[in-house]
mmCIF file of C-alpha atoms in Angstrom:
data_model
loop_
_atom_site.group_PDB
_atom_site.id
_atom_site.type_symbol
_atom_site.label_atom_id
_atom_site.label_comp_id
_atom_site.label_asym_id
_atom_site.label_seq_id
_atom_site.Cartn_x
_atom_site.Cartn_y
_atom_site.Cartn_z
ATOM 1 C CA MET P 23 171.228 -103.123 86.126
ATOM 2 C CA ASN P 24 167.802 -103.312 84.485
ATOM 3 C CA ALA P 25 167.012 -102.248 80.948
ATOM 4 C CA ALA P 26 165.462 -98.932 81.958
ATOM 5 C CA ALA P 27 168.462 -97.903 84.020
ATOM 6 C CA ALA P 28 170.819 -98.939 81.282
ATOM 7 C CA GLU P 29 168.988 -96.849 78.693
ATOM 8 C CA THR P 30 171.120 -93.896 77.716
ATOM 9 C CA VAL P 31 169.746 -90.430 77.023
ATOM 10 C CA PRO P 32 170.494 -89.259 73.464
ATOM 11 C CA LEU P 33 172.643 -86.150 73.212
ATOM 12 C CA ARG P 34 170.002 -84.319 71.199
ATOM 13 C CA ALA P 35 167.418 -84.993 73.900
ATOM 14 C CA LYS P 36 169.757 -83.649 76.580
ATOM 15 C CA ILE P 37 170.433 -80.498 74.568
ATOM 16 C CA ALA P 38 166.736 -79.956 73.816
ATOM 17 C CA VAL P 39 165.720 -80.364 77.466
ATOM 18 C CA MET P 40 168.518 -78.040 78.563
ATOM 19 C CA GLY P 41 167.327 -75.386 76.094
ATOM 20 C CA ALA P 42 163.695 -75.794 77.150
ATOM 21 C CA LEU P 43 164.537 -75.544 80.856
ATOM 22 C CA LEU P 44 166.656 -72.470 80.200
ATOM 23 C CA GLY P 45 163.683 -70.897 78.442
ATOM 24 C CA ALA P 46 161.383 -71.725 81.354
ATOM 25 C CA PHE P 47 163.909 -70.249 83.774
ATOM 26 C CA MET P 48 164.008 -67.009 81.790
ATOM 27 C CA ALA P 49 160.206 -66.815 81.549
ATOM 28 C CA VAL P 50 159.721 -67.302 85.305
ATOM 29 C CA LEU P 51 162.615 -64.969 86.100
ATOM 30 C CA ASN P 52 160.946 -62.164 84.178
ATOM 31 C CA ILE P 53 157.889 -62.314 86.413
ATOM 32 C CA GLN P 54 159.898 -60.940 89.336
ATOM 33 C CA VAL P 55 163.042 -59.430 87.837
ATOM 34 C CA THR P 56 161.476 -55.954 87.610
ATOM 35 C CA ASN P 57 160.198 -55.811 91.189
ATOM 36 C CA THR P 58 163.238 -54.256 92.869
ATOM 37 C CA SER P 59 163.659 -51.880 89.919
ATOM 38 C CA LEU P 60 160.097 -50.567 89.667
ATOM 39 C CA PRO P 61 160.977 -47.088 91.045
ATOM 40 C CA ASP P 62 163.743 -46.736 88.445
ATOM 41 C CA ILE P 63 161.545 -48.007 85.604
ATOM 42 C CA GLN P 64 158.687 -45.733 86.636
ATOM 43 C CA GLY P 65 160.994 -42.741 86.541
ATOM 44 C CA GLY P 66 162.492 -43.806 83.220
ATOM 45 C CA ILE P 67 159.137 -44.058 81.432
ATOM 46 C CA GLY P 68 157.468 -41.149 83.217
ATOM 47 C CA THR P 69 154.815 -42.828 85.339
ATOM 48 C CA GLY P 70 153.994 -42.983 89.032
ATOM 49 C CA LEU P 71 153.836 -45.647 91.715
ATOM 50 C CA ASP P 72 150.130 -46.329 91.138
ATOM 51 C CA ASN P 73 150.707 -47.266 87.510
ATOM 52 C CA GLY P 74 153.981 -49.081 88.079
ATOM 53 C CA GLY P 75 152.215 -52.264 89.128
ATOM 54 C CA TRP P 76 151.001 -52.682 85.558
ATOM 55 C CA ILE P 77 154.570 -53.409 84.475
ATOM 56 C CA SER P 78 154.320 -56.715 86.336
ATOM 57 C CA THR P 79 150.574 -57.213 85.881
ATOM 58 C CA ALA P 80 150.682 -56.985 82.088
ATOM 59 C CA TYR P 81 153.325 -59.721 81.929
ATOM 60 C CA LEU P 82 151.316 -61.967 84.247
ATOM 61 C CA ILE P 83 148.095 -61.475 82.273
ATOM 62 C CA GLY P 84 149.874 -62.613 79.100
ATOM 63 C CA GLU P 85 151.302 -65.682 80.841
ATOM 64 C CA ILE P 86 148.060 -66.641 82.559
ATOM 65 C CA ILE P 87 146.139 -66.575 79.286
ATOM 66 C CA VAL P 88 148.643 -68.493 77.153
ATOM 67 C CA ILE P 89 149.694 -71.277 79.531
ATOM 68 C CA PRO P 90 146.399 -73.226 79.269
ATOM 69 C CA LEU P 91 146.528 -72.828 75.475
ATOM 70 C CA SER P 92 150.067 -74.116 75.053
ATOM 71 C CA GLY P 93 149.348 -77.849 75.010
ATOM 72 C CA TRP P 94 146.655 -77.473 72.366
ATOM 73 C CA LEU P 95 148.654 -75.093 70.145
ATOM 74 C CA ALA P 96 151.782 -77.255 70.400
ATOM 75 C CA GLY P 97 149.704 -80.119 69.040
ATOM 76 C CA VAL P 98 148.473 -77.931 66.197
ATOM 77 C CA PHE P 99 151.794 -76.453 65.051
ATOM 78 C CA SER P 100 154.141 -79.154 66.481
ATOM 79 C CA LEU P 101 156.260 -78.825 69.591
ATOM 80 C CA LYS P 102 159.369 -77.674 67.732
ATOM 81 C CA ARG P 103 157.704 -74.951 65.650
ATOM 82 C CA TYR P 104 155.580 -73.588 68.454
ATOM 83 C CA LEU P 105 158.335 -73.575 71.070
ATOM 84 C CA ILE P 106 160.978 -72.001 68.832
ATOM 85 C CA ALA P 107 158.585 -69.382 67.434
ATOM 86 C CA ASN P 108 157.617 -68.228 70.913
ATOM 87 C CA ALA P 109 161.230 -68.283 72.098
ATOM 88 C CA VAL P 110 162.115 -65.900 69.257
ATOM 89 C CA LEU P 111 159.144 -63.652 70.056
ATOM 90 C CA PHE P 112 160.036 -63.658 73.755
ATOM 91 C CA LEU P 113 163.557 -62.428 72.994
ATOM 92 C CA PHE P 114 162.253 -59.833 70.533
ATOM 93 C CA PHE P 115 159.738 -58.378 72.980
ATOM 94 C CA SER P 116 162.349 -58.455 75.766
ATOM 95 C CA ALA P 117 164.649 -56.233 73.725
ATOM 96 C CA ALA P 118 161.698 -54.017 72.773
ATOM 97 C CA CYS P 119 160.831 -53.507 76.464
ATOM 98 C CA GLY P 120 164.356 -52.206 77.015
ATOM 99 C CA LEU P 121 163.922 -49.682 74.203
ATOM 100 C CA THR P 122 160.528 -48.322 75.246
ATOM 101 C CA SER P 123 160.195 -44.714 76.335
ATOM 102 C CA ASN P 124 156.660 -44.379 77.743
ATOM 103 C CA PHE P 125 154.182 -46.181 79.953
ATOM 104 C CA PRO P 126 151.609 -47.410 77.363
ATOM 105 C CA GLU P 127 154.366 -48.941 75.232
ATOM 106 C CA MET P 128 155.862 -50.692 78.243
ATOM 107 C CA VAL P 129 152.541 -52.221 79.305
ATOM 108 C CA ALA P 130 151.742 -53.448 75.785
ATOM 109 C CA LEU P 131 155.200 -54.920 75.236
ATOM 110 C CA ARG P 132 155.264 -56.575 78.660
ATOM 111 C CA ALA P 133 151.915 -58.223 77.888
ATOM 112 C CA LEU P 134 153.306 -59.550 74.584
ATOM 113 C CA GLN P 135 156.488 -60.660 76.323
ATOM 114 C CA GLY P 136 154.403 -62.573 78.865
ATOM 115 C CA PHE P 137 152.198 -64.077 76.158
ATOM 116 C CA SER P 138 155.225 -65.525 74.354
ATOM 117 C CA GLY P 139 157.224 -66.326 77.487
ATOM 118 C CA GLY P 140 154.330 -68.172 79.101
ATOM 119 C CA VAL P 141 154.613 -70.841 76.416
ATOM 120 C CA LEU P 142 158.153 -71.707 77.535
ATOM 121 C CA ILE P 143 157.082 -72.800 81.040
ATOM 122 C CA PRO P 144 154.660 -75.707 80.420
ATOM 123 C CA LEU P 145 156.464 -76.896 77.287
ATOM 124 C CA ALA P 146 159.694 -77.283 79.245
ATOM 125 C CA LEU P 147 157.907 -79.857 81.402
ATOM 126 C CA VAL P 148 156.537 -81.486 78.243
ATOM 127 C CA CYS P 149 160.116 -81.844 76.979
ATOM 128 C CA VAL P 150 161.186 -83.478 80.258
ATOM 129 C CA LEU P 151 158.308 -85.963 80.081
ATOM 130 C CA THR P 152 158.566 -86.816 76.389
ATOM 131 C CA LEU P 153 162.286 -86.621 75.627
ATOM 132 C CA LEU P 154 163.807 -88.217 78.739
ATOM 133 C CA PRO P 155 163.500 -91.911 79.634
ATOM 134 C CA PRO P 156 161.877 -92.717 83.003
ATOM 135 C CA HIS P 157 165.147 -93.134 84.910
ATOM 136 C CA ALA P 158 166.321 -89.641 83.859
ATOM 137 C CA ARG P 159 163.096 -87.795 84.610
ATOM 138 C CA PRO P 160 163.730 -87.244 88.342
ATOM 139 C CA LEU P 161 166.766 -85.141 87.444
ATOM 140 C CA GLY P 162 164.708 -83.323 84.832
ATOM 141 C CA PHE P 163 161.996 -82.648 87.407
ATOM 142 C CA SER P 164 164.647 -81.304 89.785
ATOM 143 C CA MET P 165 165.876 -78.881 87.167
ATOM 144 C CA PHE P 166 162.320 -77.836 86.338
ATOM 145 C CA ALA P 167 161.668 -77.264 90.053
ATOM 146 C CA LEU P 168 164.715 -75.016 90.069
ATOM 147 C CA THR P 169 163.073 -72.812 87.433
ATOM 148 C CA ALA P 170 159.808 -72.727 89.408
ATOM 149 C CA THR P 171 161.247 -71.738 92.774
ATOM 150 C CA PHE P 172 164.791 -70.435 92.281
ATOM 151 C CA ALA P 173 164.056 -68.095 89.373
ATOM 152 C CA PRO P 174 161.393 -65.984 91.149
ATOM 153 C CA ALA P 175 163.469 -65.921 94.327
ATOM 154 C CA ILE P 176 166.643 -64.761 92.608
ATOM 155 C CA GLY P 177 164.857 -62.455 90.132
ATOM 156 C CA PRO P 178 164.734 -59.385 92.400
ATOM 157 C CA SER P 179 168.430 -59.838 93.252
ATOM 158 C CA ILE P 180 169.478 -59.994 89.606
ATOM 159 C CA GLY P 181 167.222 -57.088 88.696
ATOM 160 C CA GLY P 182 168.545 -54.966 91.531
ATOM 161 C CA TRP P 183 172.196 -55.601 90.725
ATOM 162 C CA ILE P 184 171.780 -54.920 86.997
ATOM 163 C CA THR P 185 169.780 -51.730 87.627
ATOM 164 C CA ASP P 186 172.376 -50.277 89.961
ATOM 165 C CA ALA P 187 175.293 -51.304 87.749
ATOM 166 C CA TYR P 188 174.005 -50.625 84.228
ATOM 167 C CA GLY P 189 170.481 -49.175 84.374
ATOM 168 C CA TRP P 190 167.012 -50.709 84.303
ATOM 169 C CA ARG P 191 166.928 -51.225 80.522
ATOM 170 C CA TYR P 192 169.583 -53.929 80.788
ATOM 171 C CA ILE P 193 167.171 -56.052 82.835
ATOM 172 C CA PHE P 194 165.401 -56.791 79.571
ATOM 173 C CA TYR P 195 168.538 -56.987 77.428
ATOM 174 C CA LEU P 196 169.824 -59.679 79.798
ATOM 175 C CA ASN P 197 167.454 -62.208 78.198
ATOM 176 C CA LEU P 198 169.396 -62.048 74.954
ATOM 177 C CA VAL P 199 172.456 -63.701 76.522
ATOM 178 C CA PRO P 200 170.876 -67.031 77.595
ATOM 179 C CA GLY P 201 168.634 -66.717 74.543
ATOM 180 C CA ALA P 202 171.703 -67.127 72.347
ATOM 181 C CA ILE P 203 172.168 -70.552 73.969
ATOM 182 C CA MET P 204 168.506 -71.515 74.166
ATOM 183 C CA LEU P 205 167.591 -71.046 70.506
ATOM 184 C CA PRO P 206 170.374 -73.175 68.960
ATOM 185 C CA ALA P 207 169.725 -75.869 71.573
ATOM 186 C CA LEU P 208 166.041 -76.054 70.680
ATOM 187 C CA MET P 209 166.617 -75.877 66.953
ATOM 188 C CA TRP P 210 169.151 -78.712 66.980
ATOM 189 C CA GLY P 211 167.736 -80.857 69.774
ATOM 190 C CA LEU P 212 164.030 -80.985 68.911
ATOM 191 C CA SER P 213 162.913 -83.297 66.129
ATOM 192 C CA PRO P 214 160.560 -81.907 63.460
ATOM 193 C CA ALA P 215 156.981 -83.115 63.406
ATOM 194 C CA PRO P 216 154.053 -82.482 61.068
ATOM 195 C CA MET P 217 151.479 -79.807 61.779
ATOM 196 C CA HIS P 218 147.836 -80.672 62.398
ATOM 197 C CA LEU P 219 146.074 -77.519 61.311
ATOM 198 C CA ASP P 220 142.716 -79.294 61.261
ATOM 199 C CA ARG P 221 142.836 -79.239 65.081
ATOM 200 C CA LEU P 222 142.900 -75.439 64.935
ATOM 201 C CA TRP P 223 139.454 -75.247 63.363
ATOM 202 C CA LYS P 224 138.086 -77.963 65.643
ATOM 203 C CA GLY P 225 139.368 -76.287 68.788
ATOM 204 C CA ASP P 226 137.264 -75.159 71.727
ATOM 205 C CA TRP P 227 137.144 -71.497 70.745
ATOM 206 C CA VAL P 228 134.347 -70.663 73.166
ATOM 207 C CA GLY P 229 136.573 -71.986 75.946
ATOM 208 C CA VAL P 230 139.534 -69.993 74.619
ATOM 209 C CA PHE P 231 137.717 -66.653 74.584
ATOM 210 C CA THR P 232 135.857 -67.076 77.869
ATOM 211 C CA MET P 233 139.036 -68.204 79.641
ATOM 212 C CA ALA P 234 141.109 -65.334 78.234
ATOM 213 C CA ILE P 235 138.531 -62.690 79.137
ATOM 214 C CA GLY P 236 137.798 -64.186 82.557
ATOM 215 C CA LEU P 237 141.390 -64.637 83.670
ATOM 216 C CA GLY P 238 142.543 -61.332 82.206
ATOM 217 C CA CYS P 239 139.827 -59.383 84.003
ATOM 218 C CA LEU P 240 140.358 -61.321 87.234
ATOM 219 C CA GLN P 241 144.088 -60.593 87.239
ATOM 220 C CA THR P 242 143.384 -56.903 86.717
ATOM 221 C CA VAL P 243 140.871 -56.850 89.567
ATOM 222 C CA LEU P 244 143.293 -58.524 91.960
ATOM 223 C CA GLU P 245 146.130 -56.190 90.979
ATOM 224 C CA GLU P 246 144.257 -52.886 90.893
ATOM 225 C CA GLY P 247 141.440 -53.548 93.369
ATOM 226 C CA ASN P 248 143.267 -52.497 96.520
ATOM 227 C CA LYS P 249 144.535 -49.288 94.942
ATOM 228 C CA ASP P 250 141.045 -48.342 93.685
ATOM 229 C CA ASP P 251 139.230 -49.328 96.914
ATOM 230 C CA TRP P 252 137.770 -52.462 95.401
ATOM 231 C CA PHE P 253 134.031 -52.257 94.652
ATOM 232 C CA SER P 254 133.908 -48.542 95.353
ATOM 233 C CA SER P 255 135.403 -48.244 91.880
ATOM 234 C CA GLY P 256 133.060 -48.649 88.925
ATOM 235 C CA PHE P 257 135.963 -49.958 86.838
ATOM 236 C CA ILE P 258 136.757 -52.744 89.305
ATOM 237 C CA THR P 259 133.071 -53.621 89.717
ATOM 238 C CA LYS P 260 132.538 -53.951 85.955
ATOM 239 C CA LEU P 261 135.635 -56.081 85.502
ATOM 240 C CA SER P 262 134.565 -58.311 88.409
ATOM 241 C CA VAL P 263 131.183 -58.947 86.823
ATOM 242 C CA ILE P 264 132.740 -59.626 83.418
ATOM 243 C CA SER P 265 135.266 -61.998 84.984
ATOM 244 C CA ALA P 266 132.605 -63.890 86.946
ATOM 245 C CA VAL P 267 130.324 -64.297 83.922
ATOM 246 C CA ALA P 268 133.180 -65.336 81.622
ATOM 247 C CA LEU P 269 134.658 -67.870 84.054
ATOM 248 C CA VAL P 270 131.266 -69.435 84.838
ATOM 249 C CA TRP P 271 130.627 -69.680 81.108
ATOM 250 C CA PHE P 272 134.063 -71.274 80.713
ATOM 251 C CA LEU P 273 133.294 -73.894 83.369
ATOM 252 C CA VAL P 274 129.948 -74.735 81.783
ATOM 253 C CA GLN P 275 131.574 -74.996 78.353
ATOM 254 C CA GLU P 276 134.393 -77.273 79.514
ATOM 255 C CA LEU P 277 132.059 -79.591 81.443
ATOM 256 C CA ARG P 278 129.360 -79.690 78.759
ATOM 257 C CA PRO P 279 128.726 -83.350 77.798
ATOM 258 C CA GLY P 280 128.785 -82.601 74.063
ATOM 259 C CA ASN P 281 132.206 -80.910 74.189
ATOM 260 C CA GLU P 282 134.510 -83.627 72.839
ATOM 261 C CA THR P 283 137.621 -81.414 72.657
ATOM 262 C CA PRO P 284 137.637 -79.242 75.803
ATOM 263 C CA LEU P 285 140.442 -76.728 76.108
ATOM 264 C CA VAL P 286 141.083 -77.884 79.689
ATOM 265 C CA ASN P 287 139.950 -81.296 80.912
ATOM 266 C CA LEU P 288 138.455 -80.147 84.210
ATOM 267 C CA ARG P 289 137.240 -83.650 85.045
ATOM 268 C CA LEU P 290 140.804 -84.503 86.045
ATOM 269 C CA PHE P 291 140.221 -82.498 89.222
ATOM 270 C CA ALA P 292 137.811 -85.218 90.356
ATOM 271 C CA ARG P 293 140.882 -87.390 90.972
ATOM 272 C CA TRP P 294 141.887 -86.813 94.587
ATOM 273 C CA ASN P 295 145.676 -86.694 94.158
ATOM 274 C CA PHE P 296 145.541 -84.413 91.142
ATOM 275 C CA GLY P 297 142.910 -82.106 92.592
ATOM 276 C CA PHE P 298 144.508 -81.785 96.020
ATOM 277 C CA SER P 299 148.020 -81.224 94.641
ATOM 278 C CA SER P 300 146.711 -78.592 92.211
ATOM 279 C CA ILE P 301 144.976 -76.686 95.004
ATOM 280 C CA ALA P 302 148.066 -76.929 97.233
ATOM 281 C CA ASN P 303 150.328 -75.678 94.443
ATOM 282 C CA PHE P 304 147.930 -72.819 93.695
ATOM 283 C CA MET P 305 147.878 -71.691 97.320
ATOM 284 C CA LEU P 306 151.635 -72.021 97.653
ATOM 285 C CA GLY P 307 152.265 -70.122 94.422
ATOM 286 C CA PHE P 308 149.877 -67.376 95.534
ATOM 287 C CA VAL P 309 151.846 -66.823 98.735
ATOM 288 C CA LEU P 310 155.239 -67.282 97.073
ATOM 289 C CA TYR P 311 154.768 -64.745 94.291
ATOM 290 C CA SER P 312 152.961 -62.295 96.544
ATOM 291 C CA ALA P 313 155.879 -62.234 98.981
ATOM 292 C CA VAL P 314 158.485 -61.904 96.242
ATOM 293 C CA TYR P 315 156.544 -58.953 94.818
ATOM 294 C CA LEU P 316 155.611 -57.163 98.050
ATOM 295 C CA ILE P 317 158.834 -57.415 100.061
ATOM 296 C CA PRO P 318 161.084 -55.539 97.573
ATOM 297 C CA LEU P 319 158.376 -52.909 97.086
ATOM 298 C CA TYR P 320 158.008 -52.489 100.863
ATOM 299 C CA LEU P 321 161.760 -52.186 101.373
ATOM 300 C CA ALA P 322 162.050 -49.576 98.610
ATOM 301 C CA VAL P 323 159.092 -47.423 99.668
ATOM 302 C CA ALA P 324 159.197 -47.717 103.469
ATOM 303 C CA HIS P 325 162.965 -47.919 104.030
ATOM 304 C CA GLY P 326 164.494 -46.394 100.922
ATOM 305 C CA TYR P 327 166.340 -49.522 99.859
ATOM 306 C CA SER P 328 168.041 -49.368 96.490
ATOM 307 C CA ALA P 329 167.365 -52.036 93.890
ATOM 308 C CA ALA P 330 170.593 -53.832 94.779
ATOM 309 C CA GLN P 331 169.879 -53.711 98.531
ATOM 310 C CA SER P 332 166.379 -55.163 98.067
ATOM 311 C CA GLY P 333 167.824 -57.841 95.796
ATOM 312 C CA ALA P 334 170.384 -58.799 98.441
ATOM 313 C CA VAL P 335 167.591 -59.386 100.955
ATOM 314 C CA MET P 336 165.658 -61.579 98.526
ATOM 315 C CA ALA P 337 168.780 -63.549 97.586
ATOM 316 C CA TRP P 338 168.496 -65.472 100.855
ATOM 317 C CA ILE P 339 165.370 -67.130 99.492
ATOM 318 C CA GLY P 340 167.022 -68.192 96.252
ATOM 319 C CA LEU P 341 170.683 -68.962 96.870
ATOM 320 C CA PRO P 342 170.225 -71.707 99.525
ATOM 321 C CA GLN P 343 168.050 -73.621 97.095
ATOM 322 C CA LEU P 344 171.024 -74.150 94.799
ATOM 323 C CA LEU P 345 172.424 -76.408 97.505
ATOM 324 C CA ILE P 346 169.164 -77.967 98.702
ATOM 325 C CA ILE P 347 167.365 -78.955 95.483
ATOM 326 C CA PRO P 348 170.179 -81.171 94.086
ATOM 327 C CA CYS P 349 170.073 -83.136 97.364
ATOM 328 C CA MET P 350 166.361 -83.846 97.194
ATOM 329 C CA PRO P 351 166.514 -86.954 94.918
ATOM 330 C CA PHE P 352 168.979 -88.477 97.410
ATOM 331 C CA LEU P 353 166.656 -87.695 100.342
ATOM 332 C CA MET P 354 163.587 -89.005 98.530
ATOM 333 C CA LYS P 355 165.198 -92.428 98.230
ATOM 334 C CA ARG P 356 165.574 -92.606 102.005
ATOM 335 C CA VAL P 357 162.623 -90.606 103.346
ATOM 336 C CA ASP P 358 158.967 -90.937 102.423
ATOM 337 C CA PRO P 359 158.323 -88.129 99.887
ATOM 338 C CA ARG P 360 155.039 -87.356 101.603
ATOM 339 C CA ARG P 361 156.933 -86.518 104.791
ATOM 340 C CA LEU P 362 159.318 -84.271 102.891
ATOM 341 C CA LEU P 363 156.388 -82.526 101.230
ATOM 342 C CA SER P 364 154.610 -82.056 104.565
ATOM 343 C CA LEU P 365 157.794 -80.729 106.169
ATOM 344 C CA GLY P 366 158.244 -78.297 103.273
ATOM 345 C CA PHE P 367 154.745 -76.887 103.725
ATOM 346 C CA LEU P 368 155.285 -76.669 107.485
ATOM 347 C CA LEU P 369 158.515 -74.700 107.062
ATOM 348 C CA PHE P 370 156.843 -72.380 104.588
ATOM 349 C CA PHE P 371 154.022 -71.852 107.103
ATOM 350 C CA VAL P 372 156.525 -71.098 109.881
ATOM 351 C CA SER P 373 158.245 -68.464 107.733
ATOM 352 C CA LEU P 374 154.912 -66.752 107.114
ATOM 353 C CA LEU P 375 154.054 -66.778 110.831
ATOM 354 C CA TRP P 376 157.461 -65.261 111.547
ATOM 355 C CA ASN P 377 156.711 -62.405 109.154
ATOM 356 C CA LEU P 378 153.440 -61.673 110.965
ATOM 357 C CA ASN P 379 155.443 -60.347 113.923
ATOM 358 C CA LEU P 380 157.340 -57.820 111.831
ATOM 359 C CA GLY P 381 156.520 -54.142 112.244
ATOM 360 C CA PRO P 382 156.987 -51.002 110.149
ATOM 361 C CA ASN P 383 160.461 -50.437 111.599
ATOM 362 C CA ASP P 384 161.722 -53.880 110.551
ATOM 363 C CA SER P 385 163.678 -54.206 107.317
ATOM 364 C CA GLY P 386 166.272 -56.482 105.713
ATOM 365 C CA PRO P 387 168.039 -57.928 108.787
ATOM 366 C CA GLN P 388 164.732 -58.990 110.348
ATOM 367 C CA LEU P 389 163.753 -60.812 107.134
ATOM 368 C CA LEU P 390 166.885 -62.972 107.028
ATOM 369 C CA ILE P 391 165.737 -65.910 109.188
ATOM 370 C CA PRO P 392 162.207 -66.238 107.701
ATOM 371 C CA ASN P 393 163.717 -66.041 104.223
ATOM 372 C CA LEU P 394 166.126 -68.883 105.009
ATOM 373 C CA ILE P 395 163.319 -71.015 106.455
ATOM 374 C CA ARG P 396 161.228 -70.335 103.367
ATOM 375 C CA ALA P 397 164.117 -71.315 101.099
ATOM 376 C CA VAL P 398 164.317 -74.779 102.669
ATOM 377 C CA GLY P 399 160.539 -75.247 102.550
ATOM 378 C CA GLN P 400 160.266 -74.165 98.917
ATOM 379 C CA ALA P 401 162.987 -76.546 97.843
ATOM 380 C CA MET P 402 161.147 -79.476 99.419
ATOM 381 C CA VAL P 403 157.721 -78.558 98.083
ATOM 382 C CA PHE P 404 158.648 -77.659 94.530
ATOM 383 C CA ARG P 405 160.990 -80.593 94.095
ATOM 384 C CA ARG P 406 158.068 -82.896 94.793
ATOM 385 C CA SER P 407 155.380 -80.904 92.980
ATOM 386 C CA PRO P 408 155.973 -82.271 89.399
#
């Protein structure tokens, strides 16, 4: 046995990584956990179907903006301070969402919940990379992959069951239970480090503001465009122009030769492996999250499925992955990972083709086989993606 294999993982590192991965799981889960319960939430806060999409959109806007900032801000405030502070805020805003009584409050609180929860996702991967020795990282990557693919798949099922059993407000209160494990784990497992507040003043603030405005407007356009007939709406047209200008400005700022501290090092995309894998993950994530959002909504509106019934349909994407993902490190030792990755994308593609043949009279039973195929493909792709 070589020295690397013989190196043991300290208990504090194990506990810290477990807490960080639990936080990432919760943050990803909350992207989709409301989907099967949107009709109940809309009724509870007095809004209609057209506005209900903002309950998910607001959370996503917060996450999209904060994720690129997380690496920089963790360096400013230290990993331990920044991660724990946002974990506390995430739990606070989760409970506040459960207490809200109207639509504007819900949208604002969901945006704040997403802004704090988005920090937990990339920093969980940072913990895997920095706290675990090389021989233990494959297992850490497997667990992180579980948060990326299993959490959104199982989210509608959990949300549906809780809504039918206890009411939609308990979807948000649910976060407090794993949060009681996550916080002590992070507080005890992570080592303190000094802050570097000087980096805050030297940061790429032009990049921060242009990215936040550009991505926030773009997410709103993509979410609300179809409902408002795209560019027939003055609101959508204005946001599209603002998004385009802000994102072009962001690109120019990040690639400017004199910018020594870019917010995002876009030159990394010139590396073939990094650039291609990033594009592939983006396309896969686009399809994955779209399906997990649209299918429960379709089943509820077109076929009158309850939250629990929609969740049961979506469970066949998530549950098989509990068995498949732990087997992937074993398979990767015996099969070329590139072949596994290619097979995963192929299976995902087959599941999408299968769904193309579905008609308006098809519902849960007809979605079973494509969901199972997708579950196998997702497990292969996301296990390899880190």
